CSV table of C-alpha atoms in Angstrom, one decimal:
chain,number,residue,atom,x,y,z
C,19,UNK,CA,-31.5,-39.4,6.4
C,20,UNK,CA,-30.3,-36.7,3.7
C,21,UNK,CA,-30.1,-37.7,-0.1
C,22,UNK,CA,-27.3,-35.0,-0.6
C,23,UNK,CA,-23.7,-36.1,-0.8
C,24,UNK,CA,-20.8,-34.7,1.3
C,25,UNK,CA,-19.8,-32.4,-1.5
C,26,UNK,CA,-23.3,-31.1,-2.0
C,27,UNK,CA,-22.9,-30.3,1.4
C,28,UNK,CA,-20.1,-28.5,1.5
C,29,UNK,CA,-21.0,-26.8,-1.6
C,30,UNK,CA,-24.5,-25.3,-0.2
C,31,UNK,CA,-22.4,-24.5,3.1
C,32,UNK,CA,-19.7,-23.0,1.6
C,33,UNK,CA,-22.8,-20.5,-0.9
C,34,UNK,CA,-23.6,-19.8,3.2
C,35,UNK,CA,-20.4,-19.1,4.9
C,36,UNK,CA,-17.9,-17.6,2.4
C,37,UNK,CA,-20.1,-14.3,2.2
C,38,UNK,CA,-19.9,-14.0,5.9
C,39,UNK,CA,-16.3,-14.7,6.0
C,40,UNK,CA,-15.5,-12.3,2.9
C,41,UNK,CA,-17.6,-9.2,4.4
C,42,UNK,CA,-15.4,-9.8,8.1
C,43,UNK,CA,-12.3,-9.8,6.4
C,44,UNK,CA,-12.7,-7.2,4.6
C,45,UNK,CA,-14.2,-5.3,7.6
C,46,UNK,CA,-10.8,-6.3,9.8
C,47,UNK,CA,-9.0,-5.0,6.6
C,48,UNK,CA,-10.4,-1.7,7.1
C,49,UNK,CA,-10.0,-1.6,10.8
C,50,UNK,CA,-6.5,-2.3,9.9
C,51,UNK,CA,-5.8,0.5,7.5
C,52,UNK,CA,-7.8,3.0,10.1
C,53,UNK,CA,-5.7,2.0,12.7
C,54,UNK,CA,-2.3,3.4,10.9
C,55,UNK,CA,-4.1,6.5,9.9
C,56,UNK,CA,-4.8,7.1,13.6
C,57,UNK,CA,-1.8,6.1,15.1
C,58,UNK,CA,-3.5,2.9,16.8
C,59,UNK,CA,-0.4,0.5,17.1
C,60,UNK,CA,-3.0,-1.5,19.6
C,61,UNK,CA,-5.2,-2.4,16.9
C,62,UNK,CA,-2.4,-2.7,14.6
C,63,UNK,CA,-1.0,-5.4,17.0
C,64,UNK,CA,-4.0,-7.0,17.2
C,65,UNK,CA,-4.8,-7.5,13.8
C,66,UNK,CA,-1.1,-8.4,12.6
C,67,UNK,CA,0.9,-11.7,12.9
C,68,UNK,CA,4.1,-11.2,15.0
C,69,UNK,CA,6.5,-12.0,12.1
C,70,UNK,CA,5.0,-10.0,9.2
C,71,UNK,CA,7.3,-9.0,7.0
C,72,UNK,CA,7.0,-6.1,4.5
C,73,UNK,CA,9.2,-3.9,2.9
C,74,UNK,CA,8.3,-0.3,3.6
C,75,UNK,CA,9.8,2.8,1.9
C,76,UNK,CA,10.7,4.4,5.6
C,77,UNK,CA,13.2,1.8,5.8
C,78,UNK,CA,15.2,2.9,2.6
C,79,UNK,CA,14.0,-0.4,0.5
C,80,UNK,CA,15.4,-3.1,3.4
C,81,UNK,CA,13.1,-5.7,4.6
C,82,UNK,CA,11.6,-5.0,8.0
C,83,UNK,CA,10.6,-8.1,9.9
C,84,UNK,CA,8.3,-7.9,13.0
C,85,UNK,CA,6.1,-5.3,14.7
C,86,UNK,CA,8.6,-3.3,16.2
C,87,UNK,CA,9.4,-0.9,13.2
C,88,UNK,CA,5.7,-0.7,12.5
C,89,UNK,CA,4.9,0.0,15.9
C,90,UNK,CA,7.7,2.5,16.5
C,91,UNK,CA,6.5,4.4,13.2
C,92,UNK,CA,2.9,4.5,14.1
C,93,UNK,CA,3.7,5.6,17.9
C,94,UNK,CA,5.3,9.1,16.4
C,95,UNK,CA,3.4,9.1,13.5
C,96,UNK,CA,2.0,12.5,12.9
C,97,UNK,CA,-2.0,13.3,13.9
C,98,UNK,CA,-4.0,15.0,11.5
C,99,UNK,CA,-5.9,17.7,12.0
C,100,UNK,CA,-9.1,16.8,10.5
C,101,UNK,CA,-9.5,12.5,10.4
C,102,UNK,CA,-8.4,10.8,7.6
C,103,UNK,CA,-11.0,8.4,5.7
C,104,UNK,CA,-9.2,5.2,3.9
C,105,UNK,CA,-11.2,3.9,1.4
C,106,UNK,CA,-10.9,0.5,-0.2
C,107,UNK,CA,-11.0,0.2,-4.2
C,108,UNK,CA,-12.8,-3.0,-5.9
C,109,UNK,CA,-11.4,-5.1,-2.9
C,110,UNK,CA,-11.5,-9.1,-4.0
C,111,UNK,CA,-11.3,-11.5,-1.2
C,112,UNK,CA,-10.2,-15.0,-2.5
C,113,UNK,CA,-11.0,-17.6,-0.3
């Protein structure tokens, strides 16, 4: 039988898990952000909800809702001769 309480606990799990969870997030994130450089709308699907909702400036400041726009814009988006590296800044993950 353990001496620790339920929120000692989840406290020492939490000092376990939450690095784990941060470093995939952020690793999705930039699968994410390589995907539109490259055109990927596969991986773009696959890593955004159905009903996102954003407003982009190819759509003249009006709200786009869904994955069609995004998918139609990254289907004739234009290929780069030499690849394109995206680089996160001092990303924060809050949890």
């Amino acid at each position: 039988s353990s001496s620790a309480s339920v929120e000692e606990v989840f406290e020492d799990t939490k000092r376990v898990v939450e690095p784990i969870v941060e470093a995939e997030i952020l690793s999705l994130n930039q699968e994410l952000l390589d995907s539109i450089t490259t055109g990927d709308s596969v991986t773009y699907t696959k890593l955004c909800a159905d009903d996102l909702t954003a407003f982009e400036g190819e759509a003249a400041g009006q709200l786009v809702s869904g994955l069609d726009f995004h998918n139609t814009y990254l289907d004739n988006a234009p290929v780069f001769a030499s690849p394109v590296k995206n680089h996160m800044a001092s990303p924060k993950v809050r949890l």
